[in-house]
Amino acid sequence: MNVQSILRPVGLGLFLAGLALPGTASGAEQKVVRLESRTFPNPMVWDSNYTACLVASDGRVYVGLNYHGGGASVAVYDPKTDTMRLLGDMNRITGQTNLAVEPQAKVHSQISEGPDGKIYFGTHLSAFYGFATFPSPDAYPGGHWMVYDPKTDVVTDLGIALKGNGLLTMTMDPKRGRLYAVTYPQAHFLYYDLGTGKTTDMGQVQNWDAVGRTLAVDDLGRVYGCWGRGRLYRYDPAKDAIENLQIQLPQREVGVPIHRAYWETEQTFTAVAVSPDRKKIYFLETGSSYLVEYDPHKGPEGEMKLLDQLASDRYLGKRDVPYAMISFCRGPDNVIYYANNSAAGSEDVTPYWGGGMAAGLVTYDLKTGRREDKGLIQVEGGLTAVHPNAASAAPDGTIYFVAHVLEPEGKGRSVSGLPADLVLEKDTDSKKKMHDGRTYTLRLLIYRPGKNR
């Protein structure tokens, strides 16, 4: 498909008109999909999760848990025993206990499984103020490459990746035994060789204010990230070089993402999934929630194909689309599952992460091309899920999401007391009034296709 033809105003308008469905006005009754949930150990500690969720080949689920100003951890959920436990304090494991430096407060990166069954992830910083103190004694030492061995139940620190930078995103090439990452805030592209224990820095690949949160690896071991206005860069291990491609993600005109600051409306992909043979990659574009299929083998730069828009029905064909989340994966049934930002009603005041502080579930069948808005996500007791930020599919077809769940007043963490760099705290004072009295906990959500209604 010619991407430029999609981007022409007439063609894009017809495409969006075709997506619009009747009965999706803001005041219309909305469907609800009910998911099971599990609360993480020490629920009053963990304030967020970004990207870090993996269902390993044995069915166990690994989730990165963030604690701004403290030590992050990784939770392991075993569905066979329906039990959850923590792998330890990353600040302690990396040797930073009681040190007056910026802590290892997040496991932000994707989590990967090696061919040996070991689980790889990285650590990240939490506080924006620390970015200005690189030379000072209290600066962030740097994010660490980490590995957990389920056979020995031991987490091992593989060392700092890049001084002063956290590991924002990470992926793995199991054939070459390499971990790939992009750092924050300086956006360096790194790779770590598991055989030699050496980190190679390929330099800066993006602007600091628009660092892509996900990477993808194709069947040839080439790694893809995003730069500029939706363009790709590609690292080729055969050349040991990065090249900027001119091919561009299909995008709508830069518009009105729901209460996302303009400088944060980077046009990039927020999440990726791959086909079983890794010959096709699926991107979710940030500003529009467009689902894009990328074939890296068609032509020298590959070919983009716009499949559909995965925002909830109420936003189709509009410009005020919520910023796309990272809670996106492909199931073994070849269906894309996406937990998005949505609205709980027709509120006039729209919070930062979508009107009404709600999350919705949209699916897209890659075999048939059928898209379905399943409705707003609720868990036990009719509680509302918000701020979904990670997803992974189990071999048995179960889909896991990580999200906040709004709790009755006093039963969770205060929304108004979130750390300053968390999204719910970026609203203006008038919008914060909507959060008064609201509390939340971070939970693992469980969706069983064909069973949840």
mmCIF file of N, CA and C in Angstrom, residues 378-432:
data_model
loop_
_atom_site.group_PDB
_atom_site.id
_atom_site.type_symbol
_atom_site.label_atom_id
_atom_site.label_comp_id
_atom_site.label_asym_id
_atom_site.label_seq_id
_atom_site.Cartn_x
_atom_site.Cartn_y
_atom_site.Cartn_z
ATOM 1 N N GLN A 378 -13.813 -3.252 33.482
ATOM 2 C CA GLN A 378 -14.084 -3.281 34.917
ATOM 3 C C GLN A 378 -13.549 -4.583 35.494
ATOM 4 N N VAL A 379 -13.283 -4.557 36.799
ATOM 5 C CA VAL A 379 -12.834 -5.768 37.491
ATOM 6 C C VAL A 379 -13.850 -6.094 38.579
ATOM 7 N N GLU A 380 -13.501 -7.001 39.474
ATOM 8 C CA GLU A 380 -14.403 -7.441 40.527
ATOM 9 C C GLU A 380 -14.985 -6.242 41.279
ATOM 10 N N GLY A 381 -16.251 -6.357 41.612
ATOM 11 C CA GLY A 381 -16.923 -5.290 42.336
ATOM 12 C C GLY A 381 -17.311 -4.112 41.474
ATOM 13 N N GLY A 382 -17.185 -4.262 40.157
ATOM 14 C CA GLY A 382 -17.525 -3.174 39.253
ATOM 15 C C GLY A 382 -16.541 -2.025 39.278
ATOM 16 N N LEU A 383 -15.320 -2.244 39.804
ATOM 17 C CA LEU A 383 -14.320 -1.183 39.870
ATOM 18 C C LEU A 383 -13.751 -0.897 38.481
ATOM 19 N N THR A 384 -13.423 0.367 38.239
ATOM 20 C CA THR A 384 -12.989 0.825 36.920
ATOM 21 C C THR A 384 -11.475 0.746 36.773
ATOM 22 N N ALA A 385 -11.021 0.235 35.644
ATOM 23 C CA ALA A 385 -9.597 0.212 35.322
ATOM 24 C C ALA A 385 -9.230 1.491 34.581
ATOM 25 N N VAL A 386 -8.061 2.055 34.896
ATOM 26 C CA VAL A 386 -7.552 3.249 34.226
ATOM 27 C C VAL A 386 -6.062 3.061 33.957
ATOM 28 N N HIS A 387 -5.527 3.898 33.053
ATOM 29 C CA HIS A 387 -4.084 3.976 32.853
ATOM 30 C C HIS A 387 -3.452 2.606 32.588
ATOM 31 N N PRO A 388 -3.939 1.845 31.592
ATOM 32 C CA PRO A 388 -3.302 0.559 31.245
ATOM 33 C C PRO A 388 -1.970 0.829 30.563
ATOM 34 N N ASN A 389 -0.939 0.068 30.893
ATOM 35 C CA ASN A 389 0.370 0.407 30.352
ATOM 36 C C ASN A 389 1.241 -0.770 29.961
ATOM 37 N N ALA A 390 0.729 -1.975 29.994
ATOM 38 C CA ALA A 390 1.526 -3.115 29.552
ATOM 39 C C ALA A 390 0.586 -4.267 29.229
ATOM 40 N N ALA A 391 1.043 -5.162 28.358
ATOM 41 C CA ALA A 391 0.239 -6.325 27.988
ATOM 42 C C ALA A 391 1.149 -7.433 27.489
ATOM 43 N N SER A 392 0.703 -8.680 27.681
ATOM 44 C CA SER A 392 1.432 -9.830 27.154
ATOM 45 C C SER A 392 0.472 -11.004 27.050
ATOM 46 N N ALA A 393 0.723 -11.879 26.089
ATOM 47 C CA ALA A 393 -0.157 -13.022 25.838
ATOM 48 C C ALA A 393 0.509 -14.312 26.288
ATOM 49 N N ALA A 394 -0.266 -15.175 26.945
ATOM 50 C CA ALA A 394 0.223 -16.474 27.396
ATOM 51 C C ALA A 394 0.093 -17.504 26.287
ATOM 52 N N PRO A 395 0.876 -18.574 26.346
ATOM 53 C CA PRO A 395 0.763 -19.630 25.344
ATOM 54 C C PRO A 395 -0.632 -20.226 25.255
ATOM 55 N N ASP A 396 -1.401 -20.223 26.357
ATOM 56 C CA ASP A 396 -2.750 -20.788 26.334
ATOM 57 C C ASP A 396 -3.812 -19.803 25.851
ATOM 58 N N GLY A 397 -3.387 -18.602 25.429
ATOM 59 C CA GLY A 397 -4.314 -17.621 24.894
ATOM 60 C C GLY A 397 -4.789 -16.582 25.892
ATOM 61 N N THR A 398 -4.476 -16.744 27.181
ATOM 62 C CA THR A 398 -4.847 -15.743 28.179
ATOM 63 C C THR A 398 -4.055 -14.461 27.933
ATOM 64 N N ILE A 399 -4.739 -13.314 28.047
ATOM 65 C CA ILE A 399 -4.099 -12.023 27.865
ATOM 66 C C ILE A 399 -3.994 -11.325 29.218
ATOM 67 N N TYR A 400 -2.807 -10.821 29.525
ATOM 68 C CA TYR A 400 -2.570 -10.112 30.778
ATOM 69 C C TYR A 400 -2.299 -8.639 30.493
ATOM 70 N N PHE A 401 -2.958 -7.771 31.247
ATOM 71 C CA PHE A 401 -2.711 -6.335 31.199
ATOM 72 C C PHE A 401 -2.268 -5.874 32.588
ATOM 73 N N VAL A 402 -1.569 -4.750 32.634
ATOM 74 C CA VAL A 402 -1.260 -4.096 33.901
ATOM 75 C C VAL A 402 -1.916 -2.717 33.863
ATOM 76 N N ALA A 403 -2.676 -2.380 34.909
ATOM 77 C CA ALA A 403 -3.399 -1.110 34.940
ATOM 78 C C ALA A 403 -3.639 -0.689 36.373
ATOM 79 N N HIS A 404 -3.992 0.583 36.538
ATOM 80 C CA HIS A 404 -4.492 1.053 37.821
ATOM 81 C C HIS A 404 -5.972 0.704 37.921
ATOM 82 N N VAL A 405 -6.429 0.437 39.111
ATOM 83 C CA VAL A 405 -7.851 0.224 39.374
ATOM 84 C C VAL A 405 -8.282 1.250 40.417
ATOM 85 N N LEU A 406 -9.337 2.005 40.105
ATOM 86 C CA LEU A 406 -9.835 3.009 41.048
ATOM 87 C C LEU A 406 -10.527 2.311 42.203
ATOM 88 N N GLU A 407 -10.074 2.608 43.413
ATOM 89 C CA GLU A 407 -10.572 1.960 44.617
ATOM 90 C C GLU A 407 -11.536 2.882 45.368
ATOM 91 N N PRO A 408 -12.362 2.327 46.249
ATOM 92 C CA PRO A 408 -13.166 3.179 47.137
ATOM 93 C C PRO A 408 -12.237 4.081 47.943
ATOM 94 N N GLU A 409 -12.731 5.240 48.334
ATOM 95 C CA GLU A 409 -11.905 6.212 49.042
ATOM 96 C C GLU A 409 -11.236 5.586 50.265
ATOM 97 N N GLY A 410 -9.937 5.801 50.358
ATOM 98 C CA GLY A 410 -9.179 5.303 51.497
ATOM 99 C C GLY A 410 -8.690 3.873 51.362
ATOM 100 N N LYS A 411 -9.020 3.198 50.255
ATOM 101 C CA LYS A 411 -8.633 1.798 50.086
ATOM 102 C C LYS A 411 -7.383 1.624 49.220
ATOM 103 N N GLY A 412 -6.860 2.734 48.708
ATOM 104 C CA GLY A 412 -5.676 2.626 47.869
ATOM 105 C C GLY A 412 -4.797 3.854 48.014
ATOM 106 N N ARG A 413 -3.879 4.013 47.072
ATOM 107 C CA ARG A 413 -3.014 5.189 47.038
ATOM 108 C C ARG A 413 -3.816 6.386 46.552
ATOM 109 N N SER A 414 -3.483 7.569 47.031
ATOM 110 C CA SER A 414 -4.198 8.775 46.625
ATOM 111 C C SER A 414 -3.804 9.183 45.217
ATOM 112 N N VAL A 415 -4.788 9.402 44.351
ATOM 113 C CA VAL A 415 -4.506 9.880 43.004
ATOM 114 C C VAL A 415 -3.867 11.254 43.058
ATOM 115 N N SER A 416 -4.365 12.126 43.944
ATOM 116 C CA SER A 416 -3.830 13.482 44.027
ATOM 117 C C SER A 416 -2.421 13.508 44.588
ATOM 118 N N GLY A 417 -1.964 12.412 45.170
ATOM 119 C CA GLY A 417 -0.629 12.382 45.738
ATOM 120 C C GLY A 417 0.387 11.671 44.880
ATOM 121 N N LEU A 418 0.052 11.433 43.615
ATOM 122 C CA LEU A 418 0.994 10.754 42.725
ATOM 123 C C LEU A 418 2.261 11.579 42.526
ATOM 124 N N PRO A 419 3.379 10.919 42.225
ATOM 125 C CA PRO A 419 4.616 11.660 41.953
ATOM 126 C C PRO A 419 4.429 12.644 40.805
ATOM 127 N N ALA A 420 5.235 13.686 40.801
ATOM 128 C CA ALA A 420 5.030 14.788 39.856
ATOM 129 C C ALA A 420 5.184 14.379 38.406
ATOM 130 N N ASP A 421 5.951 13.334 38.115
ATOM 131 C CA ASP A 421 6.132 12.991 36.709
ATOM 132 C C ASP A 421 5.172 11.912 36.240
ATOM 133 N N LEU A 422 4.197 11.559 37.052
ATOM 134 C CA LEU A 422 3.191 10.607 36.608
ATOM 135 C C LEU A 422 2.064 11.340 35.894
ATOM 136 N N VAL A 423 1.430 10.659 34.974
ATOM 137 C CA VAL A 423 0.492 11.317 34.080
ATOM 138 C C VAL A 423 -0.715 11.896 34.787
ATOM 139 N N LEU A 424 -1.233 11.253 35.807
ATOM 140 C CA LEU A 424 -2.442 11.755 36.450
ATOM 141 C C LEU A 424 -2.184 13.044 37.205
ATOM 142 N N GLU A 425 -0.915 13.372 37.416
ATOM 143 C CA GLU A 425 -0.570 14.590 38.141
ATOM 144 C C GLU A 425 -0.324 15.750 37.179
ATOM 145 N N LYS A 426 -0.377 15.530 35.873
ATOM 146 C CA LYS A 426 -0.077 16.576 34.912
ATOM 147 C C LYS A 426 -1.295 17.413 34.545
ATOM 148 N N ASP A 427 -2.448 17.093 35.075
ATOM 149 C CA ASP A 427 -3.636 17.889 34.805
ATOM 150 C C ASP A 427 -3.515 19.273 35.427
ATOM 151 N N THR A 428 -4.292 20.203 34.886
ATOM 152 C CA THR A 428 -4.361 21.515 35.498
ATOM 153 C C THR A 428 -5.116 21.399 36.818
ATOM 154 N N ASP A 429 -5.062 22.460 37.634
ATOM 155 C CA ASP A 429 -5.731 22.435 38.932
ATOM 156 C C ASP A 429 -7.223 22.175 38.791
ATOM 157 N N SER A 430 -7.844 22.743 37.756
ATOM 158 C CA SER A 430 -9.282 22.543 37.588
ATOM 159 C C SER A 430 -9.607 21.089 37.300
ATOM 160 N N LYS A 431 -8.753 20.438 36.559
ATOM 161 C CA LYS A 431 -9.020 19.038 36.237
ATOM 162 C C LYS A 431 -8.721 18.130 37.429
ATOM 163 N N LYS A 432 -7.804 18.560 38.284
ATOM 164 C CA LYS A 432 -7.478 17.739 39.446
ATOM 165 C C LYS A 432 -8.663 17.602 40.394
#
